[in-house]
Amino acid sequence: MRITIIGSGNVATHLAAAFKNGGHRIVQVYSREIQNAALLAYHVKAEAIDRLQDIDPETDLFVIAVKDDAIFSLGLSLAPYKKLTVHTSGATALTVLSSIMPNSGVLYPLQTLSKNKEVDFLNVPLCIEGPDEQTTRILEQLAQTISNKVYRINSAQRKVLHLAAVFACNFPNYLYEVARRLLDKQNIDFELIRPLILETAQKVQENLPVEVQTGPAVRNDENTMKMHLQMLQDEPGLQMIYELLSQGIIKNTKDGH
Amino acid sequence: MRITIIGSGNVATHLAAAFKNGGHRIVQVYSREIQNAALLAYHVKAEAIDRLQDIDPETDLFVIAVKDDAIFSLGLSLAPYKKLTVHTSGATALTVLSSIMPNSGVLYPLQTLSKNKEVDFLNVPLCIEGPDEQTTRILEQLAQTISNKVYRINSAQRKVLHLAAVFACNFPNYLYEVARRLLDKQNIDFELIRPLILETAQKVQENLPVEVQTGPAVRNDENTMKMHLQMLQDEPGLQMIYELLSQGIIKNTKDGH
């Protein structure tokens, strides 16, 4: 397929590379910042553009990988080309595109993607949605050229998946940063705690999280929790996080989940 | 060394196995519940006991791996044997033992250990502390027989490490469980989100967490955050967690960390 990438952020970068590796041709990369477009375009041997009027109509697929609130207006600009057009957002319904063009879909990679971190895209779960069976099948076949984990997920499910991903990825990553800062204040190297972070994630690859919960809260070890709250007395925000998450663990344990 | 294990929980189980694999002999396993002592003793070919008066004095090391608030009284019971005695707690100072016996120390495995999940103990960071250089060296050499990652960590540092571990492990694991529950309500398999959890942890093995933060909060994507809070309207506890952690990410981003 001839593919045009709209956007140059984390998702655009990884999807463009995955399509390229999957044997497709990236025609153009569009970004409002020509430097950003140029950098990604260079990596995938495409043309960089920063004006929508420069779009090459000779393409088979537009991939809109931009901030959620820019999807609709870009969709309006691309609709006249009458090409298959997908967005890549977890939080945005298919109807945002399908209401303005017949030939649209969603291709949502359920993975944390950073430009500076390579990822094995074949193992990235790809959630697809189309407006009808025919388009869904086209998207499915396309998705299977870049990932071995393709799922049909409707807009309502995708919204929940995206929310769950915030809890399973964005928030844990923030808590890693909190841990790093606490250690840093005592000149303890973050390296010491990296194996713990990895093992915590590896444990739930085979088990359910509730089965492998450890720590003071699941033991209802009140003395330790009290001591931890005291240690955080200069950080009221962290105290509240500590208290809320501990209460959640205690409640889960009591409920016998 | 001849080693006596006091306790039969997660840490006792993994340490006993590690010592056994490291070429040591486990003499006895003590637990208040004889079934628990017997199960662990069977695996490490030791004698199971549930009464302190049955302790075999022919041992070189007592490893106290029990709840924090039981360490002191067990220490009192073991002091008369005048053997090297260590506890394994992150949150407990060395002085809890060293104030009642001359020959004591700490051997704190900085890892999440569950009985039902094997772990490569050679990669588990072991934090050791002794009351003097001589004992510390003995502990260091002992620790190196079961782990390649041995660190000298004093009681004040260990307390902070333990607090950081709660943020880096126990809380993320709880958030995985929250994600699982959100998905479960929509009949979406937890399997879909497992690669995301693993990749999130793998990313910070090479990078600092703040460098690889993704999600709506770091983009300050207010519409998505508002929508997520609405989706959580029946779960006020989760709403508060969502709000607090998002605010933390936004603040981190602004501070330019």
Coordinates of C-alpha atoms in Angstrom, one line a residue:
Chain A
M1 CA 0.0 0.0 0.0
R2 CA 0.9 3.6 -0.5
I3 CA 0.5 5.3 2.9
T4 CA 0.5 8.9 4.0
I5 CA 1.3 9.7 7.6
I6 CA -0.4 12.7 9.2
G7 CA 1.6 13.6 12.3
S8 CA 5.2 13.1 13.5
G9 CA 4.8 12.2 17.2
N10 CA 5.4 8.9 19.0
V11 CA 2.6 7.0 17.4
A12 CA 3.2 8.4 13.9
T13 CA 6.9 7.5 14.2
H14 CA 6.4 3.9 15.3
L15 CA 3.5 3.3 12.9
A16 CA 5.4 4.7 9.9
A17 CA 8.4 2.5 10.7
A18 CA 6.2 -0.5 11.2
F19 CA 4.4 0.0 7.8
K20 CA 7.8 0.5 6.1
N21 CA 9.1 -2.7 7.6
G22 CA 5.9 -4.4 6.6
G23 CA 6.6 -3.8 3.0
H24 CA 4.5 -0.7 2.4
R25 CA 5.6 2.6 0.9
I26 CA 5.3 5.7 2.9
V27 CA 4.5 8.5 0.4
Q28 CA 4.5 11.6 2.5
V29 CA 4.8 12.6 6.2
Y30 CA 2.8 15.7 7.1
S31 CA 3.5 17.8 10.2
R32 CA 2.8 21.5 11.0
E33 CA 6.5 21.7 11.9
I34 CA 8.5 20.9 8.8
Q35 CA 11.6 19.8 10.8
N36 CA 9.5 17.2 12.5
A37 CA 8.0 16.0 9.3
A38 CA 11.5 16.0 7.7
L39 CA 13.1 13.8 10.5
L40 CA 10.4 11.1 10.3
A41 CA 10.2 11.3 6.5
Y42 CA 14.0 10.8 6.3
H43 CA 13.8 7.6 8.3
V44 CA 11.0 6.1 6.2
K45 CA 12.2 7.5 2.8
A46 CA 9.1 9.7 2.3
E47 CA 8.5 13.3 1.3
A48 CA 8.1 15.8 4.1
I49 CA 5.3 18.4 3.9
D50 CA 3.9 21.0 6.3
R51 CA 1.0 22.3 4.2
L52 CA -2.1 20.3 3.6
Q53 CA -2.5 21.6 0.0
D54 CA 0.8 19.7 -0.8
I55 CA -0.8 16.4 -0.1
D56 CA -0.2 13.9 -2.9
P57 CA -3.6 12.4 -3.9
E58 CA -1.8 9.3 -5.2
T59 CA -2.1 7.4 -1.9
D60 CA -4.1 4.4 -0.6
L61 CA -4.3 5.3 3.1
F62 CA -4.2 8.3 5.3
V63 CA -3.0 7.5 8.9
I64 CA -4.0 10.4 11.2
A65 CA -1.8 10.1 14.3
V66 CA -2.2 13.5 16.0
K67 CA -3.6 14.9 19.2
D68 CA -7.2 13.8 19.7
D69 CA -8.7 17.3 19.3
A70 CA -7.1 17.8 15.9
I71 CA -8.5 14.5 14.3
F72 CA -11.8 16.0 13.2
S73 CA -10.5 19.0 11.4
L74 CA -7.8 17.0 9.7
G75 CA -10.5 14.5 8.7
L76 CA -12.4 17.3 7.0
S77 CA -9.3 18.4 5.1
L78 CA -8.7 14.8 3.9
A79 CA -12.3 13.8 3.1
P80 CA -12.2 15.3 -0.4
Y81 CA -9.5 12.8 -1.5
K82 CA -12.0 9.9 -0.9
K83 CA -9.3 7.5 0.4
L84 CA -9.3 5.1 3.3
T85 CA -8.5 7.2 6.3
V86 CA -7.8 5.9 9.9
H87 CA -7.1 7.6 13.2
T88 CA -5.0 5.9 15.9
S89 CA -6.6 7.3 19.0
G90 CA -7.8 5.2 22.0
A91 CA -10.1 7.9 23.3
T92 CA -11.8 8.9 20.0
A93 CA -14.8 7.3 18.5
L94 CA -14.9 6.0 14.9
T95 CA -17.8 8.3 14.2
V96 CA -15.6 11.4 14.4
L97 CA -14.3 10.3 11.0
S98 CA -17.1 8.1 9.7
S99 CA -19.6 11.0 10.0
I100 CA -17.7 13.0 7.5
M101 CA -16.4 10.3 5.1
P102 CA -17.6 6.9 4.0
N103 CA -14.2 5.1 4.0
S104 CA -12.7 5.4 7.5
G105 CA -11.5 3.3 10.4
V106 CA -9.4 3.1 13.5
L107 CA -6.0 1.5 14.0
Y108 CA -5.2 1.9 17.7
P109 CA -1.8 0.5 18.9
L110 CA -2.3 -0.5 22.6
Q111 CA 1.3 0.1 23.6
T112 CA 3.4 2.9 25.2
L113 CA 5.4 4.3 22.3
S114 CA 8.3 6.8 22.7
K115 CA 10.3 8.0 19.8
N116 CA 13.6 7.2 21.7
K117 CA 12.6 3.6 22.5
E118 CA 12.4 0.9 19.9
V119 CA 9.7 -1.7 20.2
D120 CA 9.0 -5.0 18.5
F121 CA 5.9 -3.9 16.6
L122 CA 4.9 -7.5 15.7
N123 CA 4.0 -7.9 19.4
V124 CA 2.1 -4.6 19.8
P125 CA -1.7 -5.3 20.1
L126 CA -3.5 -3.5 17.3
C127 CA -7.1 -2.7 17.9
I128 CA -9.0 -2.1 14.7
E129 CA -12.5 -0.9 13.9
G130 CA -14.3 -0.2 10.6
P131 CA -17.7 1.2 9.7
D132 CA -18.7 -2.1 7.9
E133 CA -17.5 -5.6 7.5
Q134 CA -15.7 -5.0 4.2
T135 CA -13.6 -2.1 5.5
T136 CA -13.0 -3.9 8.8
R137 CA -11.6 -6.8 6.8
I138 CA -9.3 -4.5 4.8
L139 CA -8.0 -2.9 8.0
E140 CA -7.6 -6.3 9.6
Q141 CA -5.4 -7.6 6.7
L142 CA -3.5 -4.3 6.7
A143 CA -2.9 -4.5 10.5
Q144 CA -1.7 -8.1 10.1
T145 CA 1.1 -7.0 7.9
I146 CA 2.6 -5.1 10.9
S147 CA 1.4 -7.0 14.0
N148 CA 0.7 -10.5 15.1
K149 CA -1.8 -9.3 17.6
V150 CA -4.8 -7.8 15.8
Y151 CA -8.1 -7.4 17.7
R152 CA -11.5 -6.2 16.5
I153 CA -12.5 -3.6 19.2
N154 CA -15.5 -1.2 18.9
S155 CA -15.4 2.4 20.0
A156 CA -17.0 1.8 23.4
Q157 CA -14.5 -1.0 24.2
R158 CA -11.6 1.0 22.9
K159 CA -12.5 3.9 25.3
V160 CA -12.3 1.5 28.2
L161 CA -9.1 -0.1 27.0
H162 CA -7.6 3.4 26.8
L163 CA -8.7 4.2 30.3
A164 CA -7.3 0.9 31.5
A165 CA -4.0 1.6 29.7
V166 CA -3.7 4.8 31.7
F167 CA -4.0 2.8 34.9
A168 CA -1.7 0.0 33.7
C169 CA 1.0 2.1 32.1
N170 CA 1.0 5.9 32.5
F171 CA 0.3 5.9 36.2
P172 CA 2.8 3.1 37.1
N173 CA 5.4 5.0 35.1
Y174 CA 4.7 8.1 37.2
L175 CA 5.1 6.0 40.4
Y176 CA 8.5 4.7 39.1
E177 CA 9.4 8.4 38.9
V178 CA 8.2 9.0 42.4
A179 CA 10.4 6.1 43.6
R180 CA 13.4 7.5 41.7
R181 CA 13.0 10.9 43.3
L182 CA 12.7 9.4 46.8
L183 CA 15.9 7.4 46.2
D184 CA 17.7 10.3 44.6
K185 CA 17.2 12.4 47.8
Q186 CA 19.2 9.8 49.7
N187 CA 21.7 9.4 46.9
I188 CA 20.6 5.9 46.2
D189 CA 20.9 4.8 42.6
F190 CA 17.7 4.1 40.7
E191 CA 19.5 1.0 39.3
L192 CA 18.8 -0.8 42.7
I193 CA 15.1 -0.8 42.1
R194 CA 15.0 -1.5 38.4
P195 CA 14.9 -5.3 38.8
L196 CA 12.0 -4.9 41.1
I197 CA 10.0 -2.9 38.5
L198 CA 10.7 -5.5 35.8
E199 CA 9.8 -8.4 38.0
T200 CA 6.5 -6.8 39.1
A201 CA 5.5 -6.5 35.4
Q202 CA 6.7 -10.0 34.6
K203 CA 4.7 -11.5 37.4
V204 CA 1.4 -10.4 36.0
Q205 CA 2.3 -11.9 32.5
E206 CA 1.3 -15.3 33.9
N207 CA -0.6 -14.4 37.1
L208 CA -3.5 -12.1 37.9
P209 CA -2.2 -9.0 39.7
V210 CA -4.4 -9.7 42.8
E211 CA -2.7 -13.1 43.1
V212 CA 0.8 -11.6 43.4
Q213 CA 0.2 -8.5 45.4
T214 CA 2.9 -7.9 48.1
G215 CA 3.7 -5.1 50.4
P216 CA 2.6 -3.6 53.7
A217 CA -1.0 -2.9 52.6
V218 CA -1.9 -6.5 51.6
R219 CA -0.4 -7.7 54.9
N220 CA -2.4 -4.8 56.7
D221 CA 0.9 -3.9 58.3
E222 CA -0.3 -0.7 60.0
N223 CA 3.0 0.2 61.7
T224 CA 4.9 0.2 58.4
M225 CA 2.2 2.2 56.7
K226 CA 2.1 4.7 59.5
M227 CA 5.9 5.0 59.3
H228 CA 5.8 5.5 55.5
L229 CA 3.2 8.3 55.9
Q230 CA 5.5 10.0 58.4
M231 CA 8.4 9.7 56.0
L232 CA 6.3 11.5 53.4
Q233 CA 5.2 14.4 55.8
D234 CA 6.9 17.0 53.5
E235 CA 5.0 15.7 50.5
P236 CA 1.3 15.9 51.2
G237 CA 0.5 14.9 47.6
L238 CA 2.5 11.7 47.9
Q239 CA 0.9 11.0 51.3
M240 CA -2.5 11.2 49.7
I241 CA -1.5 8.9 46.9
Y242 CA 0.0 6.5 49.4
E243 CA -3.1 6.5 51.5
L244 CA -5.5 6.1 48.6
L245 CA -3.6 3.2 46.9
S246 CA -3.1 1.4 50.2
Q247 CA -6.8 1.7 51.0
G248 CA -7.5 0.2 47.6
I249 CA -5.2 -2.7 48.2
I250 CA -6.7 -3.3 51.7
K251 CA -10.2 -3.2 50.3
N252 CA -9.3 -5.6 47.4
T253 CA -7.8 -8.0 50.0
K254 CA -10.9 -7.9 52.2
D255 CA -13.3 -8.4 49.3
G256 CA -11.4 -11.6 48.6
H257 CA -10.8 -10.8 45.0
Chain B
M1 CA 26.8 -22.8 56.4
R2 CA 24.2 -24.5 58.5
I3 CA 21.1 -22.2 58.3
T4 CA 17.9 -22.1 60.3
I5 CA 14.9 -20.3 58.7
I6 CA 12.4 -18.6 61.0
G7 CA 9.2 -18.1 59.1
S8 CA 7.6 -19.8 56.1
G9 CA 6.1 -16.9 54.1
N10 CA 7.2 -15.5 50.7
V11 CA 10.6 -14.2 51.7
A12 CA 11.4 -17.2 53.9
T13 CA 10.5 -19.5 51.0
H14 CA 12.6 -17.8 48.4
L15 CA 15.6 -17.2 50.7
A16 CA 15.6 -20.8 51.9
A17 CA 15.6 -22.1 48.3
A18 CA 18.3 -19.6 47.4
F19 CA 20.5 -20.7 50.3
K20 CA 19.9 -24.3 49.4
N21 CA 20.9 -23.7 45.8
G22 CA 23.9 -21.7 47.0
G23 CA 25.3 -24.8 48.6
H24 CA 24.2 -24.2 52.2
R25 CA 22.4 -26.7 54.4
I26 CA 19.0 -25.7 55.8
V27 CA 18.8 -27.3 59.2
Q28 CA 15.3 -26.3 60.4
V29 CA 12.3 -24.3 59.3
Y30 CA 10.3 -22.8 62.1
S31 CA 6.7 -21.6 61.7
R32 CA 3.9 -21.2 64.2
E33 CA 1.8 -23.4 61.8
I34 CA 3.5 -26.8 61.5
Q35 CA 1.9 -27.4 58.1
N36 CA 3.6 -24.2 56.7
A37 CA 6.9 -25.2 58.2
A38 CA 6.5 -28.7 56.9
L39 CA 5.8 -27.6 53.3
L40 CA 8.9 -25.4 53.1
A41 CA 11.1 -27.8 55.1
Y42 CA 10.1 -30.5 52.6
H43 CA 11.3 -28.4 49.6
V44 CA 14.7 -27.6 51.2
K45 CA 15.2 -31.0 53.0
A46 CA 15.1 -29.5 56.5
E47 CA 13.3 -30.4 59.7
A48 CA 10.0 -28.6 60.4
I49 CA 9.3 -27.3 63.9
D50 CA 6.6 -25.1 65.4
R51 CA 8.0 -24.7 68.9
L52 CA 10.9 -22.5 69.6
Q53 CA 12.2 -24.9 72.3
D54 CA 12.8 -27.4 69.5
I55 CA 15.4 -25.2 67.9
D56 CA 18.6 -27.1 67.1
P57 CA 21.5 -25.1 68.6
E58 CA 23.9 -26.6 66.0
T59 CA 23.4 -23.9 63.4
D60 CA 25.5 -21.0 62.1
L61 CA 22.8 -18.5 61.1
F62 CA 19.3 -17.7 62.1
V63 CA 17.3 -16.0 59.3
I64 CA 14.2 -14.2 60.7
A65 CA 11.8 -13.7 57.8
V66 CA 8.5 -12.9 59.6
K67 CA 6.2 -10.0 60.0
D68 CA 8.0 -6.9 61.1
D69 CA 6.3 -6.7 64.5
A70 CA 7.4 -10.2 65.4
I71 CA 11.1 -9.7 64.8
F72 CA 12.0 -8.3 68.2
S73 CA 10.3 -11.0 70.3
L74 CA 11.8 -13.8 68.1
G75 CA 15.2 -12.1 68.4
L76 CA 14.8 -12.3 72.2
S77 CA 14.1 -16.0 72.0
L78 CA 17.1 -16.6 69.7
A79 CA 19.6 -14.4 71.5
P80 CA 20.7 -17.1 74.0
Y81 CA 22.0 -19.3 71.2
K82 CA 24.7 -16.6 70.5
K83 CA 24.6 -17.3 66.7
L84 CA 24.7 -14.8 63.8
T85 CA 21.0 -13.7 63.4
V86 CA 19.7 -11.6 60.6
H87 CA 16.3 -10.2 59.8
T88 CA 15.1 -9.6 56.2
S89 CA 12.8 -6.5 56.6
G90 CA 13.1 -3.3 54.6
A91 CA 11.2 -1.3 57.2
T92 CA 13.0 -2.5 60.4
A93 CA 16.2 -1.0 61.8
L94 CA 19.2 -3.2 62.5
T95 CA 19.1 -1.9 66.1
V96 CA 15.9 -4.0 66.8
L97 CA 18.3 -7.0 66.8
S98 CA 21.7 -5.4 67.6
S99 CA 20.3 -3.9 70.8
I100 CA 19.7 -7.4 72.2
M101 CA 22.5 -9.5 70.7
P102 CA 26.1 -8.8 69.6
N103 CA 26.0 -10.8 66.4
S104 CA 23.2 -9.6 64.2
G105 CA 22.6 -8.1 60.8
V106 CA 20.1 -7.5 58.0
L107 CA 19.7 -9.3 54.7
Y108 CA 17.0 -7.5 52.7
P109 CA 16.0 -8.8 49.3
L110 CA 14.8 -5.9 47.3
Q111 CA 12.3 -7.8 45.2
T112 CA 8.7 -8.8 45.1
L113 CA 8.6 -12.4 46.1
S114 CA 5.5 -14.6 45.9
K115 CA 5.6 -18.3 46.8
N116 CA 3.8 -19.2 43.6
K117 CA 6.3 -17.4 41.3
E118 CA 9.9 -18.5 40.7
V119 CA 12.5 -15.9 40.5
D120 CA 16.2 -15.9 39.4
F121 CA 17.6 -15.1 42.8
L122 CA 21.1 -14.3 41.4
N123 CA 19.6 -11.1 40.0
V124 CA 17.7 -10.1 43.2
P125 CA 19.4 -7.1 44.8
L126 CA 20.4 -8.0 48.4
C127 CA 20.9 -5.2 50.8
I128 CA 23.1 -6.0 53.7
E129 CA 23.9 -4.3 57.0
G130 CA 26.0 -5.4 59.9
P131 CA 26.8 -3.8 63.3
D132 CA 30.6 -3.7 62.5
E133 CA 33.0 -4.2 59.6
Q134 CA 33.7 -7.8 60.5
T135 CA 30.1 -8.9 60.6
T136 CA 29.3 -6.9 57.5
R137 CA 32.0 -8.7 55.6
I138 CA 30.7 -12.1 56.7
L139 CA 27.2 -11.1 55.6
E140 CA 28.6 -9.7 52.3
Q141 CA 30.3 -13.0 51.5
L142 CA 27.3 -15.0 52.5
A143 CA 25.0 -12.8 50.4
Q144 CA 27.3 -13.2 47.4
T145 CA 26.8 -17.0 47.5
I146 CA 23.1 -16.4 46.5
S147 CA 23.1 -13.1 44.6
N148 CA 25.3 -11.2 42.1
K149 CA 23.9 -7.9 43.3
V150 CA 24.9 -7.3 46.9
Y151 CA 24.8 -3.7 48.3
R152 CA 25.8 -2.3 51.6
I153 CA 22.8 -0.2 52.8
N154 CA 22.4 1.3 56.2
S155 CA 19.1 1.3 58.1
A156 CA 18.1 4.9 57.1
Q157 CA 18.7 4.1 53.4
R158 CA 16.9 0.8 53.7
K159 CA 13.8 2.5 55.0
V160 CA 13.7 4.8 52.0
L161 CA 14.4 1.9 49.6
H162 CA 11.5 0.1 51.2
L163 CA 9.2 3.1 50.8
A164 CA 10.4 3.5 47.2
A165 CA 9.7 -0.2 46.6
V166 CA 6.1 0.3 47.6
F167 CA 5.7 3.0 45.0
A168 CA 7.6 1.1 42.3
C169 CA 6.1 -2.3 42.9
N170 CA 3.1 -2.7 45.3
F171 CA 1.2 0.3 43.9
P172 CA 1.8 -0.4 40.2
N173 CA 0.6 -4.0 40.8
Y174 CA -2.6 -2.6 42.4
L175 CA -3.1 -0.4 39.4
Y176 CA -2.7 -3.4 37.1
E177 CA -5.6 -4.9 39.1
V178 CA -7.7 -1.8 38.6
A179 CA -7.1 -2.0 34.9
R180 CA -8.0 -5.7 34.9
R181 CA -11.3 -4.9 36.7
L182 CA -12.2 -2.1 34.3
L183 CA -11.6 -4.4 31.3
D184 CA -13.4 -7.3 33.0
K185 CA -16.6 -5.2 33.2
Q186 CA -16.6 -4.9 29.4
N187 CA -15.6 -8.5 28.9
I188 CA -12.2 -7.5 27.5
D189 CA -9.4 -10.0 28.2
F190 CA -6.6 -8.8 30.5
E191 CA -4.3 -10.5 28.0
L192 CA -4.7 -7.5 25.7
I193 CA -3.0 -5.2 28.1
R194 CA -0.2 -7.5 29.4
P195 CA 2.3 -6.4 26.6
L196 CA 1.7 -2.8 27.6
I197 CA 2.5 -3.5 31.3
L198 CA 5.7 -5.4 30.4
E199 CA 6.9 -2.7 27.9
T200 CA 6.2 0.1 30.5
A201 CA 8.6 -1.7 32.9
Q202 CA 11.1 -2.5 30.2
K203 CA 11.3 1.1 29.1
V204 CA 12.7 2.3 32.4
Q205 CA 15.4 -0.4 32.5
E206 CA 17.4 1.9 30.1
N207 CA 15.6 5.2 30.5
L208 CA 14.5 7.4 33.4
P209 CA 10.7 7.2 33.9
V210 CA 10.2 10.9 33.3
E211 CA 11.8 10.5 29.8
V212 CA 9.3 7.9 28.7
Q213 CA 6.1 9.2 30.3
T214 CA 3.2 8.9 27.9
G215 CA -0.6 9.4 28.2
P216 CA -3.2 12.2 28.4
A217 CA -1.7 13.9 31.5
V218 CA 1.8 14.4 30.1
R219 CA 0.1 15.9 26.9
N220 CA -2.2 17.9 29.2
D221 CA -5.0 16.5 27.1
E222 CA -7.9 17.9 29.2
N223 CA -10.7 16.6 27.1
T224 CA -9.5 13.0 27.5
M225 CA -8.9 13.4 31.2
K226 CA -12.4 14.8 31.7
M227 CA -13.9 11.9 29.7
H228 CA -12.0 9.4 31.8
L229 CA -13.2 11.0 35.1
Q230 CA -16.8 10.8 33.7
M231 CA -16.3 7.1 32.9
L232 CA -15.2 6.6 36.5
Q233 CA -18.3 8.3 38.0
D234 CA -19.4 5.2 39.8
E235 CA -16.0 4.7 41.4
P236 CA -15.2 7.8 43.4
G237 CA -12.1 6.1 44.8
L238 CA -10.7 5.5 41.4
Q239 CA -11.6 9.1 40.3
M240 CA -9.5 10.5 43.1
I241 CA -6.6 8.2 42.2
Y242 CA -6.9 9.3 38.6
E243 CA -7.0 12.9 39.5
L244 CA -4.1 12.8 42.0
L245 CA -1.8 10.8 39.7
S246 CA -2.6 12.9 36.7
Q247 CA -1.9 16.1 38.7
G248 CA 1.5 14.6 39.7
I249 CA 2.4 13.9 36.0
I250 CA 1.3 17.4 35.0
K251 CA 3.4 19.0 37.8
N252 CA 6.4 16.8 36.9
T253 CA 6.1 17.9 33.2
K254 CA 5.8 21.6 34.1
D255 CA 8.8 21.4 36.5
G256 CA 10.8 20.2 33.5
H257 CA 12.1 17.2 35.3

